[in-house]
Amino acid sequence: MLHLEVGQPSTPAPALARQAAAEALSGDVLGYTTANGIAPLRARIARHYAERHHLDIDPGRAVLTAGASGGFVLAFLAAFERGERVAVTEPGYPCYRNTLLAFERLPVGVPVGADTRFQPTPALLDAAAAHHGPLRGLVVASPSNPTGSALRPGELAELAAWCRERSVRLVSDEIYHGISYGEPPPTALSVDGDAIVLNSFSKYFSMTGWRLGWMVLPPALVGPVDRLAANLFICPAVLSQHAALAALEAGEELDGHVARHGRNRRIVLDGLAAAGLVDVAPADGAFYAYADVSHLTDDSAAAAGGWRSWGGGHAGHRLRPGAGPPFRPVLLRRGHRRSPRGHGAAAAVGGRPPQPSRRLLSPGRVGQRPSMDRCHGSPPPPQRKAGPSRWRSPRL
């Protein structure tokens, strides 16, 4: 089985990380740490930004989280109030929308395409704000899931300026930093000191199952996030923190993994071109290839299902691509819009794009639990009787 739908590298955690974990298991109690993580790791993350981006980051602004996913929970709760609108791209990682909806923040879909290299622009954001109302946040991902496109320095600076002029909080998902095949993408911290930046030890560091990420926060959010983290998570996984501290010294091994991803990327792109799939999003980084298959089908999920039975002329070979529609519009008002044609299929070079869903994503009526696309192909949750919402944003 050739798995092209799983968003993780096929390589293990670096040897230094595994050695550090073994030593911690044999010689450390591994009790609770502070909610924001151990001080040596936070200091090393600050040094990471000095080495990679030539930035002087206060270690007190670095916060360890339960993967980048746990970071988004904390960021969205601390930065936005109930009912505030946050822009997310379509296509994009559906868990941004799902997490926002779970806490009654309103995701605003910003359709992006080949003309903008699958990234938002100030003009697109102006259009979204004009249609839906004022925005309070913008989530960008560079390199992105599922397209692999990355923001160039000038493009990121324009978005940061747009946010600054309108008091919009910039949230930058940089989980795929380190996995790029040309000019490394800049961090949002280089253009906006008040941006919320999220990263993780999952992708470049090959530690997906260790569930450890980090954030760099503006000073005003450090206290609120610390209090939220202490209540929601107590502390990040302690064994993973010790391993991650060693992983930050494993650059040579990890860069070798990236070179391998690059070779796989070339095989996939050449193979797609040979199959007639030449309209592919810029695979600047990460390990995704997002191909337009609208000239072959108007249902990418069904097409992917057919490809899964591909034998390639060799007995026993099976293929599992990822598939997804062009991420239906998020409905913030009454009424339904028809999804545009042009479904895409994403093949991960050892990665997992969002899984398809046939449901529209909508906050629903007031007091009704919103429906949400499933992030990782899990079965749908059981239906529960709707009731009044009791959520109130904390004053932290």
mmCIF file of C-alpha atoms in Angstrom:
data_model
loop_
_atom_site.group_PDB
_atom_site.id
_atom_site.type_symbol
_atom_site.label_atom_id
_atom_site.label_comp_id
_atom_site.label_asym_id
_atom_site.label_seq_id
_atom_site.Cartn_x
_atom_site.Cartn_y
_atom_site.Cartn_z
ATOM 1 C CA MET A 1 0.000 0.000 0.000
ATOM 2 C CA LEU A 2 1.437 3.371 -1.061
ATOM 3 C CA HIS A 3 0.110 5.825 1.533
ATOM 4 C CA LEU A 4 0.009 9.342 0.086
ATOM 5 C CA GLU A 5 -2.684 10.669 2.435
ATOM 6 C CA VAL A 6 -0.911 10.732 5.810
ATOM 7 C CA GLY A 7 0.498 14.111 6.864
ATOM 8 C CA GLN A 8 3.621 12.898 8.543
ATOM 9 C CA PRO A 9 7.167 12.088 7.510
ATOM 10 C CA SER A 10 8.079 8.441 7.143
ATOM 11 C CA THR A 11 11.275 9.032 9.143
ATOM 12 C CA PRO A 12 11.579 8.509 12.928
ATOM 13 C CA ALA A 13 12.522 11.050 15.553
ATOM 14 C CA PRO A 14 16.215 11.958 15.284
ATOM 15 C CA ALA A 15 18.678 9.733 17.081
ATOM 16 C CA LEU A 16 19.646 12.459 19.549
ATOM 17 C CA ALA A 17 15.995 12.874 20.552
ATOM 18 C CA ARG A 18 15.491 9.147 21.108
ATOM 19 C CA GLN A 19 18.695 8.958 23.153
ATOM 20 C CA ALA A 20 17.616 11.908 25.317
ATOM 21 C CA ALA A 21 14.210 10.297 25.873
ATOM 22 C CA ALA A 22 15.814 7.036 26.971
ATOM 23 C CA GLU A 23 18.057 8.875 29.430
ATOM 24 C CA ALA A 24 15.115 10.842 30.819
ATOM 25 C CA LEU A 25 13.105 7.646 31.278
ATOM 26 C CA SER A 26 15.865 6.012 33.270
ATOM 27 C CA GLY A 27 16.970 8.998 35.333
ATOM 28 C CA ASP A 28 14.096 11.476 35.696
ATOM 29 C CA VAL A 29 10.829 11.406 37.627
ATOM 30 C CA LEU A 30 9.100 13.096 34.664
ATOM 31 C CA GLY A 31 6.627 14.946 36.850
ATOM 32 C CA TYR A 32 4.710 18.068 35.933
ATOM 33 C CA THR A 33 6.553 21.034 34.487
ATOM 34 C CA THR A 34 5.279 24.580 34.402
ATOM 35 C CA ALA A 35 2.358 25.100 32.049
ATOM 36 C CA ASN A 36 4.527 26.804 29.437
ATOM 37 C CA GLY A 37 7.262 24.132 29.428
ATOM 38 C CA ILE A 38 10.788 23.694 30.747
ATOM 39 C CA ALA A 39 13.020 26.760 30.725
ATOM 40 C CA PRO A 40 15.977 25.187 28.837
ATOM 41 C CA LEU A 41 13.734 24.239 25.917
ATOM 42 C CA ARG A 42 12.111 27.674 25.771
ATOM 43 C CA ALA A 43 15.549 29.279 25.746
ATOM 44 C CA ARG A 44 16.686 26.920 22.992
ATOM 45 C CA ILE A 45 13.635 27.801 20.889
ATOM 46 C CA ALA A 46 14.532 31.485 21.249
ATOM 47 C CA ARG A 47 18.047 30.640 20.056
ATOM 48 C CA HIS A 48 16.519 28.738 17.132
ATOM 49 C CA TYR A 49 14.986 32.007 15.897
ATOM 50 C CA ALA A 50 18.336 33.756 16.282
ATOM 51 C CA GLU A 51 20.071 31.048 14.236
ATOM 52 C CA ARG A 52 17.422 30.632 11.518
ATOM 53 C CA HIS A 53 15.924 34.127 11.260
ATOM 54 C CA HIS A 54 18.416 36.444 13.009
ATOM 55 C CA LEU A 55 15.759 37.530 15.508
ATOM 56 C CA ASP A 56 16.209 38.289 19.196
ATOM 57 C CA ILE A 57 13.244 36.591 20.899
ATOM 58 C CA ASP A 58 12.647 36.752 24.647
ATOM 59 C CA PRO A 59 12.419 33.121 25.878
ATOM 60 C CA GLY A 60 9.514 34.242 28.045
ATOM 61 C CA ARG A 61 7.430 34.609 24.886
ATOM 62 C CA ALA A 62 7.948 30.951 23.903
ATOM 63 C CA VAL A 63 5.289 28.529 25.116
ATOM 64 C CA LEU A 64 5.364 24.744 24.687
ATOM 65 C CA THR A 65 2.033 23.203 23.689
ATOM 66 C CA ALA A 66 0.332 19.857 23.120
ATOM 67 C CA GLY A 67 1.275 19.866 19.453
ATOM 68 C CA ALA A 68 0.464 22.804 17.226
ATOM 69 C CA SER A 69 -3.197 21.772 17.583
ATOM 70 C CA GLY A 70 -3.105 22.542 21.296
ATOM 71 C CA GLY A 71 -1.442 25.827 20.420
ATOM 72 C CA PHE A 72 -4.355 26.822 18.203
ATOM 73 C CA VAL A 73 -6.806 26.109 21.008
ATOM 74 C CA LEU A 74 -4.877 28.437 23.305
ATOM 75 C CA ALA A 75 -4.282 31.094 20.652
ATOM 76 C CA PHE A 76 -7.885 31.297 19.486
ATOM 77 C CA LEU A 77 -9.231 31.446 23.049
ATOM 78 C CA ALA A 78 -6.761 34.106 24.171
ATOM 79 C CA ALA A 79 -6.761 36.317 21.082
ATOM 80 C CA PHE A 80 -10.403 36.361 19.980
ATOM 81 C CA GLU A 81 -13.769 36.839 21.631
ATOM 82 C CA ARG A 82 -16.949 34.896 20.968
ATOM 83 C CA GLY A 83 -18.506 35.899 17.647
ATOM 84 C CA GLU A 84 -15.419 37.604 16.246
ATOM 85 C CA ARG A 85 -14.529 36.815 12.643
ATOM 86 C CA VAL A 86 -11.231 35.185 11.702
ATOM 87 C CA ALA A 87 -10.176 34.761 8.064
ATOM 88 C CA VAL A 88 -8.974 31.354 6.875
ATOM 89 C CA THR A 89 -8.065 30.306 3.344
ATOM 90 C CA GLU A 90 -10.004 27.944 1.108
ATOM 91 C CA PRO A 91 -8.408 25.508 0.408
ATOM 92 C CA GLY A 92 -6.783 25.252 3.788
ATOM 93 C CA TYR A 93 -6.370 23.059 6.829
ATOM 94 C CA PRO A 94 -9.940 22.439 8.087
ATOM 95 C CA CYS A 95 -8.984 22.189 11.745
ATOM 96 C CA TYR A 96 -8.517 25.964 11.872
ATOM 97 C CA ARG A 97 -12.194 26.375 11.082
ATOM 98 C CA ASN A 98 -13.295 23.534 13.309
ATOM 99 C CA THR A 99 -11.392 24.844 16.322
ATOM 100 C CA LEU A 100 -12.718 28.361 15.818
ATOM 101 C CA LEU A 101 -16.271 27.052 15.549
ATOM 102 C CA ALA A 102 -15.898 24.849 18.619
ATOM 103 C CA PHE A 103 -15.248 27.998 20.667
ATOM 104 C CA GLU A 104 -17.859 30.091 18.832
ATOM 105 C CA ARG A 105 -15.400 32.214 16.902
ATOM 106 C CA LEU A 106 -16.512 32.651 13.303
ATOM 107 C CA PRO A 107 -14.222 31.494 10.472
ATOM 108 C CA VAL A 108 -14.524 33.521 7.281
ATOM 109 C CA GLY A 109 -13.495 31.630 4.175
ATOM 110 C CA VAL A 110 -11.162 33.463 1.788
ATOM 111 C CA PRO A 111 -11.086 31.602 -1.550
ATOM 112 C CA VAL A 112 -7.563 31.454 -2.960
ATOM 113 C CA GLY A 113 -6.302 29.968 -6.190
ATOM 114 C CA ALA A 114 -3.500 29.744 -8.676
ATOM 115 C CA ASP A 115 -3.650 33.480 -9.421
ATOM 116 C CA THR A 116 -2.496 34.228 -5.844
ATOM 117 C CA ARG A 117 -0.374 31.091 -5.475
ATOM 118 C CA PHE A 118 -3.033 29.743 -3.099
ATOM 119 C CA GLN A 119 -2.283 32.422 -0.499
ATOM 120 C CA PRO A 120 -4.414 35.354 0.706
ATOM 121 C CA THR A 121 -3.843 38.905 -0.478
ATOM 122 C CA PRO A 122 -4.948 42.271 0.925
ATOM 123 C CA ALA A 123 -7.473 42.579 -1.923
ATOM 124 C CA LEU A 124 -9.028 39.215 -1.076
ATOM 125 C CA LEU A 125 -9.178 40.139 2.600
ATOM 126 C CA ASP A 126 -10.856 43.460 1.779
ATOM 127 C CA ALA A 127 -13.450 41.565 -0.232
ATOM 128 C CA ALA A 128 -14.065 39.097 2.590
ATOM 129 C CA ALA A 129 -14.464 41.896 5.137
ATOM 130 C CA ALA A 130 -16.819 43.794 2.852
ATOM 131 C CA HIS A 131 -19.020 40.720 2.429
ATOM 132 C CA HIS A 132 -18.974 39.269 5.948
ATOM 133 C CA GLY A 133 -18.106 42.205 8.184
ATOM 134 C CA PRO A 134 -14.954 43.374 9.989
ATOM 135 C CA LEU A 135 -12.280 40.787 10.629
ATOM 136 C CA ARG A 136 -10.455 40.400 13.940
ATOM 137 C CA GLY A 137 -7.943 37.757 12.872
ATOM 138 C CA LEU A 138 -6.173 36.184 9.918
ATOM 139 C CA VAL A 139 -4.678 32.684 9.896
ATOM 140 C CA VAL A 140 -1.945 32.074 7.330
ATOM 141 C CA ALA A 141 0.063 28.912 6.725
ATOM 142 C CA SER A 142 3.396 28.996 4.945
ATOM 143 C CA PRO A 143 4.174 26.435 3.619
ATOM 144 C CA SER A 144 0.531 25.450 3.596
ATOM 145 C CA ASN A 145 -1.508 22.303 3.870
ATOM 146 C CA PRO A 146 -2.762 21.056 1.394
ATOM 147 C CA THR A 147 -1.124 23.104 -1.373
ATOM 148 C CA GLY A 148 2.499 23.375 -0.227
ATOM 149 C CA SER A 149 2.638 27.030 -1.305
ATOM 150 C CA ALA A 150 4.705 29.477 0.742
ATOM 151 C CA LEU A 151 4.431 33.222 1.246
ATOM 152 C CA ARG A 152 7.300 35.257 -0.160
ATOM 153 C CA PRO A 153 8.846 37.926 2.078
ATOM 154 C CA GLY A 154 7.105 40.806 0.296
ATOM 155 C CA GLU A 155 3.738 39.029 0.346
ATOM 156 C CA LEU A 156 3.998 38.327 4.067
ATOM 157 C CA ALA A 157 4.996 41.936 4.745
ATOM 158 C CA GLU A 158 1.937 43.188 2.819
ATOM 159 C CA LEU A 159 -0.373 40.954 4.835
ATOM 160 C CA ALA A 160 1.216 42.079 8.094
ATOM 161 C CA ALA A 161 0.779 45.731 7.113
ATOM 162 C CA TRP A 162 -2.855 45.107 6.176
ATOM 163 C CA CYS A 163 -3.473 43.494 9.569
ATOM 164 C CA ARG A 164 -1.663 46.257 11.458
ATOM 165 C CA GLU A 165 -3.649 49.029 9.772
ATOM 166 C CA ARG A 166 -6.969 47.362 10.665
ATOM 167 C CA SER A 167 -6.116 46.005 14.135
ATOM 168 C CA VAL A 168 -6.390 42.431 12.844
ATOM 169 C CA ARG A 169 -4.417 39.778 14.713
ATOM 170 C CA LEU A 170 -2.043 37.821 12.451
ATOM 171 C CA VAL A 171 -1.752 34.119 13.326
ATOM 172 C CA SER A 172 0.987 32.318 11.402
ATOM 173 C CA ASP A 173 1.125 28.523 11.177
ATOM 174 C CA GLU A 174 4.779 27.716 10.499
ATOM 175 C CA ILE A 175 4.639 24.006 11.250
ATOM 176 C CA TYR A 176 6.308 23.161 7.906
ATOM 177 C CA HIS A 177 9.228 25.539 8.339
ATOM 178 C CA GLY A 178 12.430 23.676 7.651
ATOM 179 C CA ILE A 179 10.847 21.650 4.836
ATOM 180 C CA SER A 180 11.293 23.872 1.790
ATOM 181 C CA TYR A 181 12.756 23.347 -1.658
ATOM 182 C CA GLY A 182 14.014 26.806 -2.496
ATOM 183 C CA GLU A 183 14.152 30.059 -0.583
ATOM 184 C CA PRO A 184 13.167 29.312 3.042
ATOM 185 C CA PRO A 185 9.937 31.127 3.943
ATOM 186 C CA PRO A 186 10.230 33.981 6.440
ATOM 187 C CA THR A 187 8.660 33.875 9.869
ATOM 188 C CA ALA A 188 5.847 36.313 10.591
ATOM 189 C CA LEU A 189 7.909 37.548 13.547
ATOM 190 C CA SER A 190 10.234 39.233 11.051
ATOM 191 C CA VAL A 191 7.450 41.578 9.898
ATOM 192 C CA ASP A 192 5.094 41.737 12.890
ATOM 193 C CA GLY A 193 6.330 41.539 16.459
ATOM 194 C CA ASP A 194 2.729 41.132 17.676
ATOM 195 C CA ALA A 195 1.950 38.128 15.475
ATOM 196 C CA ILE A 196 1.111 34.785 17.044
ATOM 197 C CA VAL A 197 3.463 32.193 15.554
ATOM 198 C CA LEU A 198 2.878 28.467 15.894
ATOM 199 C CA ASN A 199 5.312 25.680 15.126
ATOM 200 C CA SER A 200 5.776 22.068 16.062
ATOM 201 C CA PHE A 201 8.242 19.251 16.472
ATOM 202 C CA SER A 202 6.053 17.071 14.241
ATOM 203 C CA LYS A 203 7.073 17.751 10.655
ATOM 204 C CA TYR A 204 10.678 18.907 10.192
ATOM 205 C CA PHE A 205 11.713 17.206 13.438
ATOM 206 C CA SER A 206 9.865 13.941 12.557
ATOM 207 C CA MET A 207 8.145 13.727 15.929
ATOM 208 C CA THR A 208 4.439 13.622 15.057
ATOM 209 C CA GLY A 209 3.418 11.121 17.741
ATOM 210 C CA TRP A 210 5.342 12.916 20.468
ATOM 211 C CA ARG A 211 2.686 15.666 20.423
ATOM 212 C CA LEU A 212 4.750 18.732 21.177
ATOM 213 C CA GLY A 213 4.534 22.143 19.582
ATOM 214 C CA TRP A 214 5.342 25.708 20.501
ATOM 215 C CA MET A 215 4.111 29.254 20.151
ATOM 216 C CA VAL A 216 5.823 32.601 20.190
ATOM 217 C CA LEU A 217 3.391 35.105 21.640
ATOM 218 C CA PRO A 218 3.172 38.870 21.858
ATOM 219 C CA PRO A 219 3.937 39.912 25.463
ATOM 220 C CA ALA A 220 0.312 40.862 26.191
ATOM 221 C CA LEU A 221 -0.885 37.295 25.566
ATOM 222 C CA VAL A 222 1.768 35.429 27.567
ATOM 223 C CA GLY A 223 -0.155 35.668 30.845
ATOM 224 C CA PRO A 224 -3.594 34.736 29.462
ATOM 225 C CA VAL A 225 -2.168 31.775 27.541
ATOM 226 C CA ASP A 226 -0.259 30.575 30.602
ATOM 227 C CA ARG A 227 -3.459 30.542 32.656
ATOM 228 C CA LEU A 228 -5.443 28.814 29.931
ATOM 229 C CA ALA A 229 -2.711 26.198 29.448
ATOM 230 C CA ALA A 230 -2.538 25.443 33.171
ATOM 231 C CA ASN A 231 -6.281 24.818 33.274
ATOM 232 C CA LEU A 232 -6.712 22.983 29.977
ATOM 233 C CA PHE A 233 -3.497 20.937 29.703
ATOM 234 C CA ILE A 234 -1.597 21.325 33.017
ATOM 235 C CA CYS A 235 1.677 20.999 31.118
ATOM 236 C CA PRO A 236 3.055 19.687 27.824
ATOM 237 C CA ALA A 237 4.268 16.076 27.613
ATOM 238 C CA VAL A 238 7.412 16.034 29.745
ATOM 239 C CA LEU A 239 9.273 13.189 28.046
ATOM 240 C CA SER A 240 8.685 14.880 24.691
ATOM 241 C CA GLN A 241 10.143 18.125 26.016
ATOM 242 C CA HIS A 242 13.425 16.427 26.930
ATOM 243 C CA ALA A 243 13.549 14.737 23.528
ATOM 244 C CA ALA A 244 12.762 17.980 21.722
ATOM 245 C CA LEU A 245 15.609 19.792 23.413
ATOM 246 C CA ALA A 246 17.989 17.259 21.866
ATOM 247 C CA ALA A 247 16.173 17.289 18.520
ATOM 248 C CA LEU A 248 17.044 20.957 18.088
ATOM 249 C CA GLU A 249 20.700 19.865 17.837
ATOM 250 C CA ALA A 250 20.030 17.270 15.114
ATOM 251 C CA GLY A 251 20.077 19.589 12.115
ATOM 252 C CA GLU A 252 22.359 17.443 9.960
ATOM 253 C CA GLU A 253 20.157 14.358 10.267
ATOM 254 C CA LEU A 254 16.965 16.354 9.793
ATOM 255 C CA ASP A 255 18.249 18.183 6.716
ATOM 256 C CA GLY A 256 18.965 14.750 5.275
ATOM 257 C CA HIS A 257 15.281 13.937 5.730
ATOM 258 C CA VAL A 258 14.366 17.106 3.830
ATOM 259 C CA ALA A 259 16.629 16.085 0.968
ATOM 260 C CA ARG A 260 14.752 12.789 0.838
ATOM 261 C CA HIS A 261 11.414 14.634 0.797
ATOM 262 C CA GLY A 262 12.757 16.681 -2.093
ATOM 263 C CA ARG A 263 13.565 13.576 -4.112
ATOM 264 C CA ASN A 264 10.089 12.168 -3.415
ATOM 265 C CA ARG A 265 8.553 15.496 -4.412
ATOM 266 C CA ARG A 266 10.298 15.354 -7.774
ATOM 267 C CA ILE A 267 9.049 11.791 -8.376
ATOM 268 C CA VAL A 268 5.458 12.807 -7.567
ATOM 269 C CA LEU A 269 5.472 15.986 -9.677
ATOM 270 C CA ASP A 270 7.034 14.187 -12.640
ATOM 271 C CA GLY A 271 4.537 11.364 -12.276
ATOM 272 C CA LEU A 272 1.579 13.734 -12.165
ATOM 273 C CA ALA A 273 2.831 15.505 -15.287
ATOM 274 C CA ALA A 274 3.213 12.179 -17.086
ATOM 275 C CA ALA A 275 -0.381 11.359 -16.133
ATOM 276 C CA GLY A 276 -1.620 14.642 -17.606
ATOM 277 C CA LEU A 277 -2.029 16.464 -14.271
ATOM 278 C CA VAL A 278 0.014 19.567 -14.983
ATOM 279 C CA ASP A 279 -2.049 22.176 -13.115
ATOM 280 C CA VAL A 280 -0.443 21.734 -9.693
ATOM 281 C CA ALA A 281 -0.162 24.247 -6.858
ATOM 282 C CA PRO A 282 3.376 25.486 -6.160
ATOM 283 C CA ALA A 283 4.911 22.785 -3.992
ATOM 284 C CA ASP A 284 7.308 25.242 -2.325
ATOM 285 C CA GLY A 285 7.511 23.281 0.892
ATOM 286 C CA ALA A 286 5.936 20.640 3.136
ATOM 287 C CA PHE A 287 5.183 17.333 1.400
ATOM 288 C CA TYR A 288 2.029 17.903 -0.622
ATOM 289 C CA ALA A 289 1.111 18.080 -4.289
ATOM 290 C CA TYR A 290 -2.285 19.705 -4.882
ATOM 291 C CA ALA A 291 -3.408 18.943 -8.430
ATOM 292 C CA ASP A 292 -6.418 20.219 -10.368
ATOM 293 C CA VAL A 293 -8.399 17.230 -11.661
ATOM 294 C CA SER A 294 -11.483 19.150 -12.850
ATOM 295 C CA HIS A 295 -10.804 18.126 -16.456
ATOM 296 C CA LEU A 296 -11.197 14.493 -15.367
ATOM 297 C CA THR A 297 -13.959 14.603 -12.762
ATOM 298 C CA ASP A 298 -16.213 16.886 -10.740
ATOM 299 C CA ASP A 299 -15.902 14.634 -7.674
ATOM 300 C CA SER A 300 -12.345 14.268 -6.438
ATOM 301 C CA ALA A 301 -13.391 12.020 -3.549
ATOM 302 C CA ALA A 302 -14.887 9.490 -5.966
ATOM 303 C CA ALA A 303 -11.846 9.718 -8.219
ATOM 304 C CA ALA A 304 -9.506 9.112 -5.311
ATOM 305 C CA GLY A 305 -11.599 6.102 -4.353
ATOM 306 C CA GLY A 306 -11.017 4.670 -7.801
ATOM 307 C CA TRP A 307 -7.303 5.345 -7.670
ATOM 308 C CA ARG A 308 -7.069 3.438 -4.398
ATOM 309 C CA SER A 309 -7.657 0.228 -6.301
ATOM 310 C CA TRP A 310 -4.869 1.013 -8.758
ATOM 311 C CA GLY A 311 -2.580 -1.920 -9.340
ATOM 312 C CA GLY A 312 -0.051 -0.193 -11.564
ATOM 313 C CA GLY A 313 0.471 -3.419 -13.435
ATOM 314 C CA HIS A 314 2.003 -5.009 -10.354
ATOM 315 C CA ALA A 315 0.180 -7.486 -8.178
ATOM 316 C CA GLY A 316 -0.480 -6.268 -4.662
ATOM 317 C CA HIS A 317 0.154 -2.569 -5.272
ATOM 318 C CA ARG A 318 -2.434 -0.152 -3.918
ATOM 319 C CA LEU A 319 -2.497 3.648 -3.835
ATOM 320 C CA ARG A 320 -4.132 5.893 -1.221
ATOM 321 C CA PRO A 321 -4.171 9.535 -2.371
ATOM 322 C CA GLY A 322 -5.790 12.271 -0.374
ATOM 323 C CA ALA A 323 -8.748 14.038 -1.949
ATOM 324 C CA GLY A 324 -10.783 17.078 -1.235
ATOM 325 C CA PRO A 325 -13.213 19.575 -2.712
ATOM 326 C CA PRO A 326 -12.123 23.196 -2.992
ATOM 327 C CA PHE A 327 -13.161 23.731 0.636
ATOM 328 C CA ARG A 328 -16.774 24.846 0.674
ATOM 329 C CA PRO A 329 -17.521 28.413 1.666
ATOM 330 C CA VAL A 330 -17.975 28.919 5.387
ATOM 331 C CA LEU A 331 -21.533 30.108 5.880
ATOM 332 C CA LEU A 332 -21.789 32.958 8.350
ATOM 333 C CA ARG A 333 -25.241 34.082 7.253
ATOM 334 C CA ARG A 334 -28.447 32.347 6.277
ATOM 335 C CA GLY A 335 -28.573 30.628 2.929
ATOM 336 C CA HIS A 336 -26.353 28.233 1.057
ATOM 337 C CA ARG A 337 -23.860 28.886 -1.705
ATOM 338 C CA ARG A 338 -23.028 26.211 -4.204
ATOM 339 C CA SER A 339 -19.455 24.999 -4.046
ATOM 340 C CA PRO A 340 -17.430 25.999 -7.108
ATOM 341 C CA ARG A 341 -16.305 23.373 -9.549
ATOM 342 C CA GLY A 342 -12.646 22.438 -9.706
ATOM 343 C CA HIS A 343 -12.049 19.729 -7.160
ATOM 344 C CA GLY A 344 -8.468 19.006 -6.214
ATOM 345 C CA ALA A 345 -6.611 15.871 -5.308
ATOM 346 C CA ALA A 346 -3.680 16.075 -2.957
ATOM 347 C CA ALA A 347 -0.885 13.552 -2.869
ATOM 348 C CA ALA A 348 1.408 13.795 0.097
ATOM 349 C CA VAL A 349 5.069 12.919 -0.256
ATOM 350 C CA GLY A 350 4.703 11.215 3.083
ATOM 351 C CA GLY A 351 1.975 13.598 4.234
ATOM 352 C CA ARG A 352 -1.730 13.835 4.997
ATOM 353 C CA PRO A 353 -3.991 16.533 3.578
ATOM 354 C CA PRO A 354 -7.441 17.231 5.006
ATOM 355 C CA GLN A 355 -9.921 14.457 4.327
ATOM 356 C CA PRO A 356 -13.022 15.111 2.220
ATOM 357 C CA SER A 357 -16.384 15.883 3.709
ATOM 358 C CA ARG A 358 -19.680 16.213 1.896
ATOM 359 C CA ARG A 359 -21.184 18.551 4.476
ATOM 360 C CA LEU A 360 -21.187 22.305 4.370
ATOM 361 C CA LEU A 361 -19.526 23.905 7.336
ATOM 362 C CA SER A 362 -21.929 26.228 9.088
ATOM 363 C CA PRO A 363 -22.302 27.653 12.581
ATOM 364 C CA GLY A 364 -25.999 26.744 12.351
ATOM 365 C CA ARG A 365 -28.701 28.403 14.375
ATOM 366 C CA VAL A 366 -27.977 30.159 17.632
ATOM 367 C CA GLY A 367 -27.666 27.592 20.386
ATOM 368 C CA GLN A 368 -27.087 24.708 17.968
ATOM 369 C CA ARG A 369 -23.807 22.818 17.879
ATOM 370 C CA PRO A 370 -22.060 23.572 14.559
ATOM 371 C CA SER A 371 -21.313 20.840 12.072
ATOM 372 C CA MET A 372 -17.620 20.453 11.312
ATOM 373 C CA ASP A 373 -15.471 18.794 8.702
ATOM 374 C CA ARG A 374 -13.417 15.995 10.209
ATOM 375 C CA CYS A 375 -9.726 16.811 10.327
ATOM 376 C CA HIS A 376 -8.228 13.356 10.180
ATOM 377 C CA GLY A 377 -10.811 11.030 8.679
ATOM 378 C CA SER A 378 -12.305 9.982 12.032
ATOM 379 C CA PRO A 379 -15.901 8.659 12.122
ATOM 380 C CA PRO A 380 -18.612 11.273 12.612
ATOM 381 C CA PRO A 381 -19.541 11.985 16.227
ATOM 382 C CA PRO A 382 -22.934 10.799 17.515
ATOM 383 C CA GLN A 383 -25.733 13.320 17.152
ATOM 384 C CA ARG A 384 -26.735 14.999 20.369
ATOM 385 C CA LYS A 385 -29.819 16.993 21.167
ATOM 386 C CA ALA A 386 -29.279 20.680 20.597
ATOM 387 C CA GLY A 387 -29.367 22.919 23.621
ATOM 388 C CA PRO A 388 -28.465 26.449 24.611
ATOM 389 C CA SER A 389 -24.815 27.309 24.581
ATOM 390 C CA ARG A 390 -23.300 28.069 27.967
ATOM 391 C CA TRP A 391 -19.928 29.172 26.660
ATOM 392 C CA ARG A 392 -18.672 32.549 27.704
ATOM 393 C CA SER A 393 -15.250 33.843 26.803
ATOM 394 C CA PRO A 394 -13.012 33.990 29.872
ATOM 395 C CA ARG A 395 -11.702 37.298 31.052
ATOM 396 C CA LEU A 396 -8.084 36.448 31.680
#
